[in-house]
Amino acid sequence: MSGIFGASGSNPNEMERALHTMRHRGGHTSSGSAGPFMIASISDRPEDFYSGPSLVAALAGTCFDEDGRMTAEAFARHYLENGIPDFSLYSGHFALAISDGASGSLILYRDAIGIAPLHVSRGNGRIVFASEYKAILATTGKTEIDRQAVEGYLKTGWTPPGRTFLEAIRPVPAGHLSHFRKDVAFCSRRNPRQFQIAGKPGDPVEATTSLLRNSVERMAAGCKTADTGLMLSGGVDSALIGGLLKQALSGKTIRSYTVGYGEDDPEIKGARDTAETLGFHHTALFLKPADFDRLLPQAISAMENLGGHDEYPCLMAAHEVAEGNVGIMFSGNLSDTLFAGMNEHRQLWEKGRADNSGAGQEGTLLSAELQKSLMVRDERLSAQEMFAARSGMSARMPYADPALISLALGLPDSSKISAERNKIVLRDAASRVLPASIANRPKGIQQLRYDEEMRGWLLQRLSLARSSLVQTDMAFISPHIATVRDELKSQISTQTVHAAWNAVAVDFWARQFVQLDQRATRVA
């Protein structure tokens, strides 16, 4: 749990306003300047900041090398002695900022999966960057809307990769090294980190088990001084993380959390069974649409970049309940991308078999899609980190380990999917840690009921959205709101609920991030 803020030509009052917006990220603040750039850190670890005669560095998140956890000073020393680090040598969820006074340059880097958030704004002769873009807004006050990003979200339910709803603010791309000078016209980006595709091991199941165990154990090292939590679904991904955590933290309490619509929710049932089997202290939360009046604005304030539907306020609720009881929160995120766990993956695999494009591993429809998903990252995983940080926790996602990703990319489709099974190698690995009934449990979909109660809540919120957005630069989506409202009135389906949900979420976002007294701002 930590954060970064920095800017060219900044001042103490500006820095104080920015750090105040991220006060949930830690109780210790440090700052320093080198050349034209000031960098500040907010963290619970003084080791996350370094200030020397000609160089300042700040590290947010958790980064590991082969010897253990990295510090800002370690990165600074490496930079002074050897230049820009080879980031392929590090793992974890982290963002790094280095200001080099000797060259007058700024270096920003973000982990290859994009779990640690980092945003940057360039304009008016300045560069401003921060872990959360609300800190940038506290500095610049800009609210120009990126219309294409908003429209992209309304179509897909995800903010497009590399964008936010604000034209002047962009995420630092995952796995990229961004290099700035005081002259904001200069910006060079090195190629994104490429995951190496490992050769097929002699025993893929053993290799998968071993790499995932190593990742869990490395990330669990900090759990010796912090209570451990797990976002537990009814499926195998988080259950396997839970089983490995139990082995790594023998005798230590592990708290698990699941959200659903009631006792008959398959996710609630499956997660409870897993928790009882593994001996976790388990909490199940039951939510109704009315709960979203409170949860949705809090979730959007935390995550900033919209993505998903009713899943993210559910995650917000689980983190709220865990607050004060958990210091480090684990999850099973990214497993479906590595091991082809989604319905669309099966559809691609079946299409590849039908047209013979799946005959070999390289270039199959499925393998190409999985590789693309890992290289073109949106902000859905950084949202998990931001929920955790808002509740005073650090997030851990063991499936995001670079060695495990390289292994998964090198496995043939046949190790992941067949006519009868999915995530084959992962389920076989899980069977070495968990009972077969858990390892082979079918994948469920975590969502609330899409019923009359949900429709009623969404229709009410859509009516409110039409009246509130007309007062802002978001008024251009009013015709879309009218369309999705009519479609939801006509029928309840996953498609109509998701479309309505997206429109409602944009309204909640605008209430928090678009200042109503700036109605004349330009729509980009």
Coordinates of C-alpha atoms in Angstrom, one line a residue:
M1 CA 0.0 0.0 0.0
S2 CA 1.8 3.1 -1.3
G3 CA 1.5 5.8 -3.9
I4 CA 3.5 8.3 -6.0
F5 CA 2.9 11.9 -6.9
G6 CA 5.2 14.1 -8.9
A7 CA 5.3 17.1 -11.2
S8 CA 7.6 19.6 -12.9
G9 CA 7.5 23.0 -11.3
S10 CA 5.5 21.8 -8.3
N11 CA 5.1 23.6 -5.0
P12 CA 4.5 22.4 -1.4
N13 CA 0.8 23.5 -1.4
E14 CA 0.1 21.6 -4.6
M15 CA 1.8 18.5 -3.4
E16 CA -0.1 18.6 -0.1
R17 CA -3.4 18.8 -2.0
A18 CA -2.5 15.9 -4.2
L19 CA -1.2 13.6 -1.4
H20 CA -4.4 14.3 0.6
T21 CA -6.5 12.7 -2.1
M22 CA -4.3 9.5 -1.6
R23 CA -4.1 9.6 2.1
H24 CA -5.5 6.0 2.3
R25 CA -2.3 4.8 0.8
G26 CA -0.1 5.2 3.8
G27 CA 0.8 7.4 6.8
H28 CA 4.3 8.3 5.9
T29 CA 5.0 11.0 3.3
S30 CA 8.4 12.0 1.8
S31 CA 9.3 14.3 -1.0
G32 CA 12.3 15.7 -2.8
S33 CA 13.5 17.4 -6.0
A34 CA 16.2 16.7 -8.6
G35 CA 16.4 18.9 -11.6
P36 CA 13.0 20.2 -12.8
F37 CA 11.0 17.4 -11.2
M38 CA 9.6 16.9 -7.7
I39 CA 8.6 13.5 -6.5
A40 CA 6.6 12.6 -3.4
S41 CA 5.8 9.2 -1.8
I42 CA 2.9 8.3 0.5
S43 CA 3.5 4.9 2.1
D44 CA 3.7 2.9 5.2
R45 CA 7.4 2.0 4.3
P46 CA 10.1 4.7 4.4
E47 CA 12.0 2.4 2.1
D48 CA 9.7 3.3 -0.7
F49 CA 11.4 6.7 -1.1
Y50 CA 15.0 7.8 -1.8
S51 CA 16.4 11.3 -2.1
G52 CA 20.1 11.9 -2.9
P53 CA 22.1 14.9 -4.1
S54 CA 21.1 14.5 -7.8
L55 CA 18.5 11.8 -7.9
V56 CA 15.1 11.2 -6.3
A57 CA 13.2 7.9 -6.6
A58 CA 9.8 6.6 -5.4
L59 CA 8.5 3.0 -5.5
A60 CA 4.8 2.2 -5.2
G61 CA 3.6 -1.3 -4.7
T62 CA 5.7 -4.4 -4.2
C63 CA 8.7 -5.4 -6.3
F64 CA 10.9 -8.4 -6.0
D65 CA 14.2 -9.5 -7.4
E66 CA 15.9 -12.8 -6.9
D67 CA 17.2 -11.7 -3.5
G68 CA 13.9 -10.4 -2.1
R69 CA 11.9 -7.2 -1.9
M70 CA 13.3 -4.1 -3.6
T71 CA 13.5 -0.6 -2.2
A72 CA 13.6 2.8 -3.8
E73 CA 17.2 3.2 -2.8
A74 CA 18.1 -0.1 -4.4
F75 CA 16.7 1.1 -7.7
A76 CA 18.4 4.5 -7.3
R77 CA 21.8 2.9 -6.7
H78 CA 21.4 0.6 -9.6
Y79 CA 20.5 3.6 -11.9
L80 CA 23.4 5.6 -10.7
E81 CA 25.9 2.7 -11.2
N82 CA 24.4 0.9 -14.3
G83 CA 21.8 3.1 -15.9
I84 CA 18.2 2.2 -16.5
P85 CA 17.4 -1.2 -14.9
D86 CA 16.5 -4.3 -16.9
F87 CA 12.9 -4.6 -15.6
S88 CA 12.6 -8.2 -16.9
L89 CA 14.6 -9.2 -13.8
Y90 CA 11.9 -8.1 -11.5
S91 CA 8.5 -9.4 -10.5
G92 CA 5.6 -8.0 -8.5
H93 CA 3.0 -5.2 -8.8
F94 CA 4.9 -1.9 -8.8
A95 CA 5.4 1.5 -10.3
L96 CA 8.6 3.4 -10.2
A97 CA 9.5 7.1 -10.7
I98 CA 13.1 8.4 -10.9
S99 CA 14.1 12.0 -11.4
D100 CA 17.6 12.5 -12.6
G101 CA 18.9 15.9 -11.8
A102 CA 22.1 15.5 -13.8
S103 CA 20.2 15.0 -17.1
G104 CA 17.0 16.8 -16.2
S105 CA 14.9 13.8 -17.1
L106 CA 12.1 11.8 -15.5
I107 CA 11.7 8.0 -15.8
L108 CA 8.4 6.3 -15.2
Y109 CA 7.9 2.5 -15.2
R110 CA 4.9 0.3 -14.4
D111 CA 4.8 -3.5 -14.0
A112 CA 4.2 -5.5 -17.1
I113 CA 0.6 -6.5 -16.3
G114 CA -0.4 -3.0 -15.1
I115 CA -1.5 -3.9 -11.6
A116 CA 0.1 -1.0 -9.9
P117 CA -1.7 2.2 -11.2
L118 CA 0.2 5.1 -12.6
H119 CA -1.2 8.1 -14.6
V120 CA 0.4 11.0 -16.3
S121 CA -0.8 14.4 -17.6
R122 CA 1.1 16.6 -20.0
G123 CA 0.1 20.1 -20.9
N124 CA 0.6 23.8 -20.3
G125 CA 4.4 23.2 -20.2
R126 CA 4.1 20.7 -17.3
I127 CA 4.2 17.0 -16.5
V128 CA 2.2 15.7 -13.6
F129 CA 2.0 12.1 -12.6
A130 CA 0.4 10.1 -9.8
S131 CA -0.8 6.6 -8.8
E132 CA -4.4 7.9 -8.8
Y133 CA -5.6 10.5 -11.2
K134 CA -7.7 12.3 -8.6
A135 CA -4.3 13.5 -7.3
I136 CA -3.6 15.0 -10.8
L137 CA -7.0 16.6 -10.8
A138 CA -6.2 18.2 -7.5
T139 CA -3.3 19.8 -9.2
T140 CA -4.5 20.7 -12.7
G141 CA -8.3 20.9 -12.2
K142 CA -8.7 19.8 -15.8
T143 CA -12.0 18.0 -16.7
E144 CA -12.0 17.9 -20.5
I145 CA -13.8 14.7 -21.5
D146 CA -12.3 12.1 -23.8
R147 CA -15.5 11.4 -25.8
Q148 CA -14.1 8.4 -27.6
A149 CA -13.1 6.7 -24.3
V150 CA -16.6 7.2 -22.9
E151 CA -18.2 5.8 -26.0
G152 CA -15.8 2.9 -26.0
Y153 CA -16.8 2.1 -22.5
L154 CA -20.5 2.3 -23.2
K155 CA -20.1 -0.3 -26.0
T156 CA -17.8 -2.8 -24.2
G157 CA -18.1 -2.2 -20.5
W158 CA -14.3 -1.4 -20.3
T159 CA -12.4 1.8 -20.5
P160 CA -10.3 1.4 -23.7
P161 CA -6.6 0.5 -23.0
G162 CA -4.3 3.4 -22.7
R163 CA -7.1 5.9 -22.0
T164 CA -9.2 7.5 -19.2
F165 CA -12.4 9.5 -19.5
L166 CA -10.2 12.6 -19.2
E167 CA -8.5 13.7 -22.3
A168 CA -5.5 15.2 -20.5
I169 CA -4.8 12.1 -18.3
R170 CA -3.4 8.8 -19.6
P171 CA -2.3 5.6 -17.8
V172 CA 1.4 4.9 -18.1
P173 CA 1.2 1.7 -20.4
A174 CA 1.9 -1.5 -18.6
G175 CA 5.4 -2.8 -19.1
H176 CA 6.6 0.5 -20.7
L177 CA 9.4 2.7 -19.8
S178 CA 8.5 6.4 -20.3
H179 CA 11.2 9.0 -20.5
F180 CA 10.4 12.7 -20.2
R181 CA 12.4 15.9 -20.2
K182 CA 11.2 19.3 -18.8
D183 CA 10.2 20.1 -22.4
V184 CA 7.0 18.1 -22.5
A185 CA 7.4 17.7 -26.3
F186 CA 10.1 15.2 -25.6
C187 CA 8.9 11.7 -24.6
S188 CA 10.4 8.5 -25.6
R189 CA 8.9 5.1 -24.8
R190 CA 10.9 2.0 -25.0
N191 CA 9.1 -1.1 -26.3
P192 CA 6.8 -2.8 -23.8
R193 CA 8.2 -5.7 -21.9
Q194 CA 7.7 -8.8 -23.9
F195 CA 7.0 -12.0 -22.1
Q196 CA 9.2 -14.8 -23.2
I197 CA 7.4 -17.9 -24.4
A198 CA 8.9 -20.8 -22.5
G199 CA 9.3 -24.2 -24.1
K200 CA 7.0 -26.9 -23.1
P201 CA 8.3 -28.5 -19.9
G202 CA 8.6 -32.2 -19.4
D203 CA 5.8 -32.1 -16.8
P204 CA 3.6 -29.1 -17.3
V205 CA 1.5 -29.8 -14.3
E206 CA 4.5 -30.0 -12.0
A207 CA 6.0 -26.8 -13.5
T208 CA 2.7 -25.0 -13.1
T209 CA 2.4 -26.1 -9.5
S210 CA 5.9 -25.2 -8.7
L211 CA 5.9 -21.7 -10.2
L212 CA 2.6 -20.8 -8.7
R213 CA 3.7 -22.1 -5.3
N214 CA 6.9 -20.0 -5.6
S215 CA 4.9 -16.9 -6.4
V216 CA 2.5 -17.4 -3.5
E217 CA 5.3 -18.0 -1.1
R218 CA 7.2 -14.9 -2.2
M219 CA 4.1 -12.7 -2.0
A220 CA 3.1 -14.2 1.4
A221 CA 6.4 -13.2 3.0
G222 CA 4.9 -9.9 4.2
C223 CA 2.0 -11.8 5.7
K224 CA 4.2 -12.6 8.8
T225 CA 3.3 -9.1 10.0
A226 CA -0.1 -8.5 8.4
D227 CA -3.3 -10.5 8.5
T228 CA -4.0 -12.3 5.2
G229 CA -7.2 -12.2 3.2
L230 CA -8.4 -13.9 0.0
M231 CA -11.1 -12.9 -2.5
L232 CA -12.6 -16.4 -2.8
S233 CA -15.0 -17.3 -5.6
G234 CA -16.6 -20.7 -6.1
G235 CA -14.1 -21.7 -8.8
V236 CA -10.6 -23.3 -8.9
D237 CA -8.5 -20.2 -9.5
S238 CA -8.8 -18.5 -6.0
A239 CA -9.2 -21.9 -4.3
L240 CA -5.8 -23.0 -5.5
I241 CA -4.3 -19.7 -4.3
G242 CA -6.0 -20.4 -1.0
G243 CA -4.6 -24.0 -0.8
L244 CA -1.1 -22.8 -1.4
L245 CA -1.5 -19.9 1.1
K246 CA -2.5 -22.4 3.7
Q247 CA 0.7 -24.4 3.1
A248 CA 2.8 -21.2 3.1
L249 CA 1.2 -19.8 6.3
S250 CA 0.8 -22.9 8.3
G251 CA -1.2 -22.1 11.5
K252 CA -1.9 -18.5 10.5
T253 CA -5.5 -17.3 10.2
I254 CA -6.6 -16.7 6.6
R255 CA -9.8 -14.7 6.1
S256 CA -11.8 -15.3 2.9
Y257 CA -14.6 -13.2 1.4
T258 CA -17.3 -13.9 -1.2
V259 CA -20.1 -11.7 -2.5
G260 CA -23.4 -12.9 -4.0
Y261 CA -27.2 -12.6 -4.1
G262 CA -28.1 -15.2 -1.4
E263 CA -27.7 -18.6 0.0
D264 CA -28.7 -20.3 -3.3
D265 CA -26.0 -18.4 -5.3
P266 CA -23.6 -21.1 -6.7
E267 CA -20.7 -18.8 -6.0
I268 CA -21.7 -18.5 -2.3
K269 CA -22.1 -22.3 -2.1
G270 CA -18.8 -23.1 -3.8
A271 CA -16.8 -20.6 -1.9
R272 CA -18.2 -21.6 1.4
D273 CA -17.4 -25.3 0.7
T274 CA -13.8 -24.3 -0.2
A275 CA -13.4 -22.2 2.9
E276 CA -14.7 -24.9 5.2
T277 CA -12.4 -27.5 3.5
L278 CA -9.3 -25.3 4.0
G279 CA -10.3 -24.0 7.4
F280 CA -10.6 -20.3 6.5
H281 CA -12.4 -17.7 8.6
H282 CA -15.1 -17.0 5.9
T283 CA -17.4 -14.1 5.3
A284 CA -20.2 -14.2 2.7
L285 CA -22.0 -10.9 1.8
F286 CA -25.4 -10.8 0.2
L287 CA -26.2 -7.7 -1.8
K288 CA -29.3 -6.2 -3.5
P289 CA -29.5 -3.5 -6.1
A290 CA -30.5 -0.9 -3.5
D291 CA -27.1 -1.4 -1.9
F292 CA -25.5 0.1 -5.0
D293 CA -26.7 3.6 -4.3
R294 CA -24.0 3.7 -1.6
L295 CA -21.5 1.2 -3.0
L296 CA -21.3 2.3 -6.7
P297 CA -20.0 5.8 -6.1
Q298 CA -17.5 4.6 -3.6
A299 CA -16.3 1.9 -6.0
I300 CA -16.0 4.4 -8.9
S301 CA -14.1 6.9 -6.7
A302 CA -11.7 4.1 -5.8
M303 CA -11.1 2.6 -9.2
E304 CA -11.4 5.8 -11.4
N305 CA -11.2 3.9 -14.7
L306 CA -14.6 2.1 -15.2
G307 CA -14.6 -1.5 -16.1
G308 CA -17.0 -4.5 -15.5
H309 CA -20.5 -4.4 -14.4
D310 CA -22.0 -5.4 -11.0
E311 CA -18.8 -7.1 -10.1
Y312 CA -16.8 -4.1 -9.0
P313 CA -19.2 -2.7 -6.3
C314 CA -19.4 -6.3 -5.0
L315 CA -15.6 -6.2 -4.7
M316 CA -15.8 -2.8 -3.0
A317 CA -18.2 -4.3 -0.5
A318 CA -15.9 -7.2 0.3
H319 CA -12.9 -4.9 0.8
E320 CA -15.0 -2.7 3.1
V321 CA -15.9 -5.7 5.3
A322 CA -12.3 -6.8 5.4
E323 CA -10.9 -3.3 6.3
G324 CA -9.2 -3.4 9.6
N325 CA -9.0 -7.2 9.6
V326 CA -6.7 -7.8 6.6
G327 CA -3.4 -6.2 5.6
I328 CA -2.7 -8.2 2.5
M329 CA -5.5 -9.3 0.1
F330 CA -4.8 -12.2 -2.4
S331 CA -6.9 -13.0 -5.4
G332 CA -7.0 -15.4 -8.3
N333 CA -7.1 -12.7 -11.1
L334 CA -5.4 -13.4 -14.4
S335 CA -5.8 -17.2 -14.3
D336 CA -8.5 -17.3 -17.0
T337 CA -6.3 -15.3 -19.3
L338 CA -3.4 -17.6 -18.8
F339 CA -5.2 -20.9 -19.0
A340 CA -8.2 -20.2 -21.3
G341 CA -11.0 -20.2 -18.7
M342 CA -13.6 -18.0 -20.4
N343 CA -16.4 -19.0 -22.7
E344 CA -15.0 -16.9 -25.5
H345 CA -11.8 -18.9 -25.3
R346 CA -13.7 -22.1 -25.9
Q347 CA -15.5 -20.5 -28.8
L348 CA -12.1 -19.6 -30.4
W349 CA -10.8 -23.0 -29.8
E350 CA -13.8 -24.6 -31.4
K351 CA -13.5 -22.3 -34.4
G352 CA -9.8 -23.1 -34.7
R353 CA -10.6 -26.8 -34.8
A354 CA -13.3 -26.3 -37.3
D355 CA -11.2 -24.4 -39.8
N356 CA -7.9 -26.3 -39.0
S357 CA -6.2 -23.1 -37.7
G358 CA -5.6 -25.0 -34.4
A359 CA -3.4 -27.7 -35.8
G360 CA -0.2 -26.2 -34.3
Q361 CA 0.4 -24.1 -31.3
E362 CA 1.9 -21.0 -32.9
G363 CA -0.7 -18.8 -34.5
T364 CA -3.8 -20.6 -33.3
L365 CA -6.8 -18.4 -32.8
L366 CA -6.8 -19.2 -29.1
S367 CA -3.0 -18.7 -28.5
A368 CA -3.0 -15.4 -30.4
E369 CA -5.9 -14.1 -28.3
L370 CA -4.3 -15.0 -25.0
Q371 CA -1.0 -13.3 -26.0
K372 CA -2.9 -10.2 -27.2
S373 CA -4.8 -10.1 -23.8
L374 CA -1.4 -10.0 -22.0
M375 CA 0.2 -7.4 -24.2
V376 CA -2.7 -4.9 -24.6
R377 CA -3.7 -4.2 -21.0
D378 CA -6.6 -2.1 -19.8
E379 CA -7.0 -1.0 -16.1
R380 CA -9.1 -3.9 -14.8
L381 CA -6.4 -5.4 -12.6
S382 CA -5.2 -2.0 -11.3
A383 CA -8.8 -1.6 -10.1
Q384 CA -8.2 -4.5 -7.7
E385 CA -5.1 -2.8 -6.3
M386 CA -7.1 0.5 -5.9
F387 CA -9.9 -1.2 -4.0
A388 CA -7.4 -2.8 -1.7
A389 CA -5.5 0.5 -1.2
R390 CA -8.8 2.4 -0.4
S391 CA -9.4 0.0 2.4
G392 CA -5.9 0.1 3.8
M393 CA -4.6 -3.1 2.2
S394 CA -2.0 -4.3 -0.3
A395 CA -3.1 -6.5 -3.2
R396 CA -1.4 -9.7 -4.3
M397 CA -2.1 -11.5 -7.5
P398 CA 0.2 -14.6 -7.7
Y399 CA -0.9 -15.5 -11.3
A400 CA 0.7 -12.3 -12.5
D401 CA 4.2 -13.8 -12.0
P402 CA 6.3 -13.4 -15.1
A403 CA 7.8 -16.9 -15.0
L404 CA 4.3 -18.4 -14.7
I405 CA 3.0 -16.2 -17.6
S406 CA 5.9 -17.3 -19.8
L407 CA 5.1 -21.0 -19.0
A408 CA 1.4 -20.6 -19.8
L409 CA 2.1 -18.8 -23.1
G410 CA 4.3 -21.7 -24.2
L411 CA 1.8 -24.4 -23.4
P412 CA -0.2 -25.9 -26.3
D413 CA -3.9 -25.4 -26.5
S414 CA -4.4 -29.1 -25.6
S415 CA -2.9 -28.4 -22.2
K416 CA -5.6 -25.8 -21.6
I417 CA -8.8 -26.9 -23.2
S418 CA -10.6 -30.0 -24.6
A419 CA -14.1 -31.0 -25.6
E420 CA -14.7 -32.1 -21.9
R421 CA -12.5 -29.8 -19.8
N422 CA -11.1 -26.3 -19.5
K423 CA -8.0 -25.0 -17.7
I424 CA -6.8 -28.5 -17.9
V425 CA -3.2 -28.0 -16.6
L426 CA -4.3 -25.7 -13.9
R427 CA -7.0 -28.1 -12.6
D428 CA -4.5 -30.9 -12.7
A429 CA -2.1 -28.7 -10.6
A430 CA -5.0 -27.9 -8.2
S431 CA -5.7 -31.6 -7.7
R432 CA -2.2 -31.9 -6.1
V433 CA -3.2 -29.3 -3.5
L434 CA -7.0 -29.5 -3.2
P435 CA -9.7 -32.2 -3.1
A436 CA -10.9 -33.3 -6.6
S437 CA -14.3 -31.9 -5.9
I438 CA -12.9 -28.4 -5.7
A439 CA -10.2 -28.8 -8.4
N440 CA -12.8 -29.9 -10.9
R441 CA -15.7 -27.6 -9.9
P442 CA -17.2 -25.9 -13.0
K443 CA -16.6 -22.3 -13.5
G444 CA -19.4 -20.0 -12.4
I445 CA -20.2 -16.4 -13.2
Q446 CA -20.0 -13.9 -10.4
Q447 CA -23.0 -11.6 -10.8
L448 CA -26.2 -10.7 -9.0
R449 CA -29.6 -11.7 -10.2
Y450 CA -30.8 -9.9 -13.3
D451 CA -34.4 -9.7 -12.3
E452 CA -37.2 -7.2 -11.8
E453 CA -35.6 -5.8 -8.8
M454 CA -32.4 -5.1 -10.8
R455 CA -34.4 -3.7 -13.7
G456 CA -36.3 -1.3 -11.4
W457 CA -33.2 0.0 -9.8
L458 CA -31.5 0.5 -13.2
L459 CA -34.5 2.3 -14.7
Q460 CA -34.7 4.7 -11.7
R461 CA -30.9 5.5 -12.0
L462 CA -31.2 6.0 -15.8
S463 CA -33.9 8.6 -15.3
L464 CA -31.7 10.4 -12.8
A465 CA -28.7 10.1 -15.1
R466 CA -30.6 11.9 -18.0
S467 CA -31.4 14.9 -15.8
S468 CA -28.0 15.1 -14.2
L469 CA -25.7 14.6 -17.2
V470 CA -27.4 17.4 -19.2
Q471 CA -25.7 19.8 -16.8
T472 CA -22.2 18.6 -17.8
D473 CA -20.1 17.9 -20.8
M474 CA -21.3 14.3 -20.6
A475 CA -24.7 15.4 -22.1
F476 CA -23.7 13.8 -25.4
I477 CA -24.6 10.4 -24.0
S478 CA -28.2 11.4 -23.3
P479 CA -29.6 9.8 -26.5
H480 CA -27.7 6.6 -25.6
I481 CA -29.3 6.6 -22.2
A482 CA -32.8 6.9 -23.7
T483 CA -32.1 3.9 -26.0
V484 CA -30.8 1.6 -23.3
R485 CA -33.6 2.6 -21.0
D486 CA -36.2 1.6 -23.7
E487 CA -34.4 -1.7 -24.4
L488 CA -34.3 -2.5 -20.7
K489 CA -38.0 -1.7 -20.4
S490 CA -38.7 -4.1 -23.2
Q491 CA -36.8 -7.1 -21.8
I492 CA -34.4 -8.2 -19.1
S493 CA -31.3 -9.9 -20.5
T494 CA -27.6 -9.9 -19.8
Q495 CA -27.1 -7.5 -22.7
T496 CA -29.8 -5.0 -21.7
V497 CA -28.7 -5.0 -18.0
H498 CA -25.0 -4.5 -18.9
A499 CA -25.8 -1.7 -21.3
A500 CA -27.9 0.1 -18.7
W501 CA -25.3 -0.6 -16.0
N502 CA -22.6 1.1 -18.2
A503 CA -24.7 4.2 -18.6
V504 CA -25.5 4.4 -14.9
A505 CA -21.9 4.0 -14.1
V506 CA -20.9 6.9 -16.4
D507 CA -23.4 9.1 -14.5
F508 CA -21.9 8.2 -11.1
W509 CA -18.4 8.8 -12.5
A510 CA -19.4 12.3 -13.8
R511 CA -20.9 13.2 -10.5
Q512 CA -17.5 12.7 -8.9
F513 CA -15.0 13.7 -11.5
V514 CA -16.7 16.4 -13.7
Q515 CA -17.2 19.7 -11.9
L516 CA -20.7 21.0 -12.5
D517 CA -19.4 24.6 -12.4
Q518 CA -17.2 23.9 -15.5
R519 CA -20.0 23.2 -17.9
A520 CA -18.3 25.0 -20.8
T521 CA -15.2 22.9 -20.8
R522 CA -14.2 21.5 -24.2
V523 CA -15.3 18.0 -25.2
A524 CA -12.3 16.4 -26.9

